[in-house]
Amino acid sequence: MQQASFDGIPQTFLPLLRQGLSGLPETLQALAEALKTQRSYIFRLKEQDGTWYASQVAEWAASDTAPQIQNPALQNLPMKEAGYTRWLEAFLQNQAIAGPVYSFPEAERPLLEAQDIQSLLVVPIWVEEGLWGFLGVDDCQQERSFTPEEAAFLRGVAEVLARTLDLFERHRWLERLLSLSPFYVARLGVAGVLLWANPALQKAFPQGLSLPIEAALEKPGQPLTATTLDANPTEWTFMAVPGPGSETLEILALGVDIRDRLEAQEREMRWSTFRQNLLRVYETLMTEGFSDSIFSLILDAALNTVPSAQAGSVVILMEDGYYHFVTARGYDLAALRQIRLQPGDPISLTEHKKTHIFTQEDLQRYNRRLDAKQRQVMEEAGRVREIQAILSVPVYMTGQRKAILYLDNFERSDAFAPLDVELAQAFASQLGLLLRRMELEGRLQHLAYHDALTGLPNRLFFMEKLAQALQHEARPTVLYLDLDGLKLVNDLEGHAAGDEVIRGIATRLQAALRPRDIVARQGGDEFLVLLTGIETVEEVIKVGERLLEVARLPLPLGERTYRITTSIGIAMGEVGLSPGEFLQRADMALYRAKAEGKNRLAFYETQLQDALRREMELLEALQSDLESNKNLTLLYQPIVNLKTRKTEALEALLRWPKAPPSEFIPLAERHHLMPRLGNWVLRRACMDRNRHGLPVHVNVSPQELLQPNYAELVVNVLEETNCPPDALILEITESSLIPDGRGRDASQTIGFLKRLGVRVYLDDFGSGYSSLERLANLPVDGLKLGQAFTNALSTPPNPTSSAARLVAAVLALAQALNLAAIAEGIEHEAALNYLQDLGFSLGQGYILGRPNPLGGL
């Protein structure tokens, strides 16, 4: 595609200047030829009753291109109705329309294609701040996209045309047009004497004008161009024409100020240098990473981009509250590092908040405020007496003045131009980004190795330090801590309170350890401690007991005081252990500490690993038997009427040949198998009920009851097994109904099932959290006296003993609340008689019937 040439841009305007509006055709021809197009034109836009109309008023068309000036479709054309709303909106925003016609909206193309237009460029004409019309060119031979330079050229012509239209339409005074033109217009005699000049030229060239007019005089009528690069850089077009009434010639000259163009070229060249230098900085950063040398690279790039800077330095605000030199060029950096610049000095080079240029006088005034030693360093190592100007640019990071970039000149106090300041600020901005990135990477490093809640090292950090200790320490020791009771805090008070407790305990643990020891947060309510330099087991015990002690101290937080304890598992290092194996041993010791009652220490022993291995084997076997429906059976224990000794209901008890219930039920709870296991028991018990015909009691764990769909599950089982709802009694524990969000959900589930007809009993009453007020509001039908109460009765029972009085109180409470009461664990005739005499109507125990398979009842 041919590129437009603008070497003779001012030639386009000469016909307008010489002939007024009658010179429009010549101007349009020059315009079209300059832009390598075949048609140029002017349309007038007028608004009438809210509708904009367009009419073509002037045109030039090449010999091989059909003119359109007589085309009726281009007269009084309603813009919006004709589909040219986009054009009108663009013109009203002083925007151009340009490009190949095929890319235009479909509504615009028919009228354009009818004129054989392949591509076009149109710009608005504004006269006296109003939209007058538009100026355009058509390429009828090829599809093309117009360059920004071509669009700018057309806009320039439109601006001159607007001025011409304004003046000639209203006054038709060429002299008025020229006097208002921003271009330089002149008439010169054959000797170069200035005959006439418009005000713009007179102001720009008060000493007169000197142009090489000899060539123009030799070729009258032929425009020539020249460029002057003095105080007013100008591009001239001049031509010899006949004088006003004789055979003599005179010179018409038109000049365009090209200062902005030259400045733009220099600006682009300098910014290109900036980008190249900055690219080298970041390439080094990507290959070598962060180091102090990155500041030197930034300074070198700034000096290369700002030629007026002959030396420079960078200072950064350090933790001591002073600015320190980190790099310098042209100075002795080692000497400058002795200087600390005071941020708050009102006349210092660091007090300013914006970019500032300091002079030699400013520098001398500041140095007088320094002590003698610092003044000597600044004057000798800093070559202060030679500096004439310092361009000082502060660098901000998160609102704080974090660094300062200094660029120095040794020759002139006015050495730094506005573009120098702008580029220096750009480098300072990049310096700020680098500092911010370095800070963020430091924070990311901290976050990667520290716990966000407590600020303690995290597991990753701990494991790396443990690996190092295993290589260099004879007996490194790991303490694995788990907080006892935090779950209750979370359940009752919420996790925000739990987090505060964790932070408080973390602070205490850290304060209770030796400086060389490490405490880390494993996660949740678990902590890890690494002890090094250990000589004896007694040292470990001493540290462990101190941690137990600080953990159990009352912890006041706000209006509450919490009492938390911790369990600690301890493992001591052995040759050949990996960090993971070491931590696993401490975890097994912790498991033992919690199993033995919590709030205590436990050391790892070999049998703990055997116990863990057995648990994994039992877990795999239980999961397998659940999936295959094998080896799981139900036994039934009678619930007997103590007066008639008749069985009134059966309690379903799960049995598994590979482990007793006291082992596999906690195993299932620890590994969240109780929902599946409970579903199996419920379904089998309801199926068996159809064989024995008695109400059946089924134990429900908290894990089951807290399932969102538990009520739906029970309903489905009842329907599928044809078991009447009133034949099912669910036995739940008090812990399922703790007064928190989960307890409320469980209570709602129980309420739904009760409305369905299912009965609910509190199992092992007296061992949980219920108060009298709470018990009165629980949605239950009965309760079972905990076996611990029955076992506490003496043989024979003593009615005055505390145990007997508690049993009597429980029965009285049940009767007062209209709840059925079952006494569990009755194993002796004396206890049976006592409970019967006391008023218990139902009982359960080995003396009344042991658990048996359904066929053995």
PDB file of N, CA and C in Angstrom, residues 781-818:
ATOM      1  N   ASP A 781     -38.787 -38.808  75.127  1.00  0.00           N
ATOM      2  CA  ASP A 781     -39.901 -39.514  75.762  1.00  0.00           C
ATOM      3  C   ASP A 781     -39.487 -40.218  77.052  1.00  0.00           C
ATOM      4  N   GLY A 782     -38.217 -40.491  77.209  1.00  0.00           N
ATOM      5  CA  GLY A 782     -37.788 -41.212  78.387  1.00  0.00           C
ATOM      6  C   GLY A 782     -36.297 -41.115  78.560  1.00  0.00           C
ATOM      7  N   LEU A 783     -35.794 -41.727  79.630  1.00  0.00           N
ATOM      8  CA  LEU A 783     -34.355 -41.717  79.874  1.00  0.00           C
ATOM      9  C   LEU A 783     -33.940 -43.056  80.470  1.00  0.00           C
ATOM     10  N   LYS A 784     -32.672 -43.379  80.293  1.00  0.00           N
ATOM     11  CA  LYS A 784     -32.106 -44.602  80.853  1.00  0.00           C
ATOM     12  C   LYS A 784     -31.070 -44.207  81.896  1.00  0.00           C
ATOM     13  N   LEU A 785     -31.298 -44.668  83.128  1.00  0.00           N
ATOM     14  CA  LEU A 785     -30.369 -44.367  84.207  1.00  0.00           C
ATOM     15  C   LEU A 785     -29.008 -44.960  83.890  1.00  0.00           C
ATOM     16  N   GLY A 786     -27.943 -44.114  83.924  1.00  0.00           N
ATOM     17  CA  GLY A 786     -26.610 -44.581  83.587  1.00  0.00           C
ATOM     18  C   GLY A 786     -26.185 -45.765  84.443  1.00  0.00           C
ATOM     19  N   GLN A 787     -25.488 -46.714  83.820  1.00  0.00           N
ATOM     20  CA  GLN A 787     -25.057 -47.926  84.512  1.00  0.00           C
ATOM     21  C   GLN A 787     -24.149 -47.603  85.693  1.00  0.00           C
ATOM     22  N   ALA A 788     -23.443 -46.494  85.624  1.00  0.00           N
ATOM     23  CA  ALA A 788     -22.555 -46.116  86.724  1.00  0.00           C
ATOM     24  C   ALA A 788     -23.342 -45.889  88.013  1.00  0.00           C
ATOM     25  N   PHE A 789     -24.583 -45.355  87.909  1.00  0.00           N
ATOM     26  CA  PHE A 789     -25.415 -45.139  89.098  1.00  0.00           C
ATOM     27  C   PHE A 789     -25.840 -46.464  89.715  1.00  0.00           C
ATOM     28  N   THR A 790     -26.235 -47.404  88.831  1.00  0.00           N
ATOM     29  CA  THR A 790     -26.686 -48.720  89.321  1.00  0.00           C
ATOM     30  C   THR A 790     -25.541 -49.461  89.987  1.00  0.00           C
ATOM     31  N   ASN A 791     -24.374 -49.420  89.358  1.00  0.00           N
ATOM     32  CA  ASN A 791     -23.217 -50.120  89.912  1.00  0.00           C
ATOM     33  C   ASN A 791     -22.760 -49.524  91.231  1.00  0.00           C
ATOM     34  N   ALA A 792     -23.086 -48.254  91.459  1.00  0.00           N
ATOM     35  CA  ALA A 792     -22.647 -47.605  92.701  1.00  0.00           C
ATOM     36  C   ALA A 792     -23.480 -48.037  93.910  1.00  0.00           C
ATOM     37  N   LEU A 793     -24.630 -48.668  93.645  1.00  0.00           N
ATOM     38  CA  LEU A 793     -25.461 -49.135  94.767  1.00  0.00           C
ATOM     39  C   LEU A 793     -24.734 -50.247  95.501  1.00  0.00           C
ATOM     40  N   SER A 794     -24.744 -50.196  96.801  1.00  0.00           N
ATOM     41  CA  SER A 794     -24.103 -51.254  97.595  1.00  0.00           C
ATOM     42  C   SER A 794     -24.977 -52.505  97.593  1.00  0.00           C
ATOM     43  N   THR A 795     -24.411 -53.586  98.049  1.00  0.00           N
ATOM     44  CA  THR A 795     -25.165 -54.847  98.126  1.00  0.00           C
ATOM     45  C   THR A 795     -25.244 -55.294  99.594  1.00  0.00           C
ATOM     46  N   PRO A 796     -26.399 -55.244 100.220  1.00  0.00           N
ATOM     47  CA  PRO A 796     -27.644 -54.698  99.647  1.00  0.00           C
ATOM     48  C   PRO A 796     -27.583 -53.168  99.617  1.00  0.00           C
ATOM     49  N   PRO A 797     -28.424 -52.520  98.792  1.00  0.00           N
ATOM     50  CA  PRO A 797     -28.415 -51.065  98.707  1.00  0.00           C
ATOM     51  C   PRO A 797     -28.784 -50.411 100.023  1.00  0.00           C
ATOM     52  N   ASN A 798     -28.091 -49.323 100.315  1.00  0.00           N
ATOM     53  CA  ASN A 798     -28.358 -48.537 101.508  1.00  0.00           C
ATOM     54  C   ASN A 798     -29.129 -47.290 101.091  1.00  0.00           C
ATOM     55  N   PRO A 799     -30.412 -47.201 101.455  1.00  0.00           N
ATOM     56  CA  PRO A 799     -31.231 -46.077 100.981  1.00  0.00           C
ATOM     57  C   PRO A 799     -30.688 -44.712 101.369  1.00  0.00           C
ATOM     58  N   THR A 800     -29.827 -44.682 102.414  1.00  0.00           N
ATOM     59  CA  THR A 800     -29.320 -43.378 102.864  1.00  0.00           C
ATOM     60  C   THR A 800     -28.002 -43.004 102.188  1.00  0.00           C
ATOM     61  N   SER A 801     -27.442 -43.926 101.379  1.00  0.00           N
ATOM     62  CA  SER A 801     -26.169 -43.612 100.718  1.00  0.00           C
ATOM     63  C   SER A 801     -26.388 -42.569  99.637  1.00  0.00           C
ATOM     64  N   SER A 802     -25.288 -41.874  99.296  1.00  0.00           N
ATOM     65  CA  SER A 802     -25.388 -40.839  98.251  1.00  0.00           C
ATOM     66  C   SER A 802     -25.804 -41.448  96.922  1.00  0.00           C
ATOM     67  N   ALA A 803     -25.310 -42.674  96.616  1.00  0.00           N
ATOM     68  CA  ALA A 803     -25.669 -43.316  95.362  1.00  0.00           C
ATOM     69  C   ALA A 803     -27.158 -43.607  95.309  1.00  0.00           C
ATOM     70  N   ALA A 804     -27.708 -44.125  96.399  1.00  0.00           N
ATOM     71  CA  ALA A 804     -29.134 -44.453  96.435  1.00  0.00           C
ATOM     72  C   ALA A 804     -29.975 -43.184  96.324  1.00  0.00           C
ATOM     73  N   ARG A 805     -29.531 -42.107  96.990  1.00  0.00           N
ATOM     74  CA  ARG A 805     -30.292 -40.867  96.916  1.00  0.00           C
ATOM     75  C   ARG A 805     -30.272 -40.277  95.493  1.00  0.00           C
ATOM     76  N   LEU A 806     -29.121 -40.413  94.788  1.00  0.00           N
ATOM     77  CA  LEU A 806     -29.045 -39.930  93.400  1.00  0.00           C
ATOM     78  C   LEU A 806     -29.985 -40.709  92.496  1.00  0.00           C
ATOM     79  N   VAL A 807     -30.041 -42.044  92.683  1.00  0.00           N
ATOM     80  CA  VAL A 807     -30.937 -42.875  91.872  1.00  0.00           C
ATOM     81  C   VAL A 807     -32.373 -42.454  92.117  1.00  0.00           C
ATOM     82  N   ALA A 808     -32.727 -42.252  93.384  1.00  0.00           N
ATOM     83  CA  ALA A 808     -34.088 -41.840  93.715  1.00  0.00           C
ATOM     84  C   ALA A 808     -34.405 -40.469  93.109  1.00  0.00           C
ATOM     85  N   ALA A 809     -33.410 -39.581  93.115  1.00  0.00           N
ATOM     86  CA  ALA A 809     -33.629 -38.243  92.554  1.00  0.00           C
ATOM     87  C   ALA A 809     -33.866 -38.305  91.053  1.00  0.00           C
ATOM     88  N   VAL A 810     -33.103 -39.163  90.350  1.00  0.00           N
ATOM     89  CA  VAL A 810     -33.284 -39.295  88.913  1.00  0.00           C
ATOM     90  C   VAL A 810     -34.690 -39.799  88.603  1.00  0.00           C
ATOM     91  N   LEU A 811     -35.149 -40.813  89.365  1.00  0.00           N
ATOM     92  CA  LEU A 811     -36.483 -41.347  89.133  1.00  0.00           C
ATOM     93  C   LEU A 811     -37.539 -40.278  89.390  1.00  0.00           C
ATOM     94  N   ALA A 812     -37.376 -39.543  90.475  1.00  0.00           N
ATOM     95  CA  ALA A 812     -38.345 -38.500  90.795  1.00  0.00           C
ATOM     96  C   ALA A 812     -38.386 -37.440  89.700  1.00  0.00           C
ATOM     97  N   LEU A 813     -37.208 -37.104  89.181  1.00  0.00           N
ATOM     98  CA  LEU A 813     -37.137 -36.128  88.099  1.00  0.00           C
ATOM     99  C   LEU A 813     -37.863 -36.629  86.870  1.00  0.00           C
ATOM    100  N   ALA A 814     -37.641 -37.882  86.496  1.00  0.00           N
ATOM    101  CA  ALA A 814     -38.312 -38.454  85.331  1.00  0.00           C
ATOM    102  C   ALA A 814     -39.823 -38.443  85.520  1.00  0.00           C
ATOM    103  N   GLN A 815     -40.280 -38.844  86.722  1.00  0.00           N
ATOM    104  CA  GLN A 815     -41.720 -38.867  86.979  1.00  0.00           C
ATOM    105  C   GLN A 815     -42.301 -37.461  86.919  1.00  0.00           C
ATOM    106  N   ALA A 816     -41.554 -36.476  87.466  1.00  0.00           N
ATOM    107  CA  ALA A 816     -42.053 -35.098  87.456  1.00  0.00           C
ATOM    108  C   ALA A 816     -42.188 -34.573  86.038  1.00  0.00           C
ATOM    109  N   LEU A 817     -41.301 -35.019  85.143  1.00  0.00           N
ATOM    110  CA  LEU A 817     -41.329 -34.561  83.752  1.00  0.00           C
ATOM    111  C   LEU A 817     -42.132 -35.480  82.856  1.00  0.00           C
ATOM    112  N   ASN A 818     -42.798 -36.479  83.487  1.00  0.00           N
ATOM    113  CA  ASN A 818     -43.614 -37.430  82.735  1.00  0.00           C
ATOM    114  C   ASN A 818     -42.791 -38.184  81.688  1.00  0.00           C
TER     115      ASN A 818
END
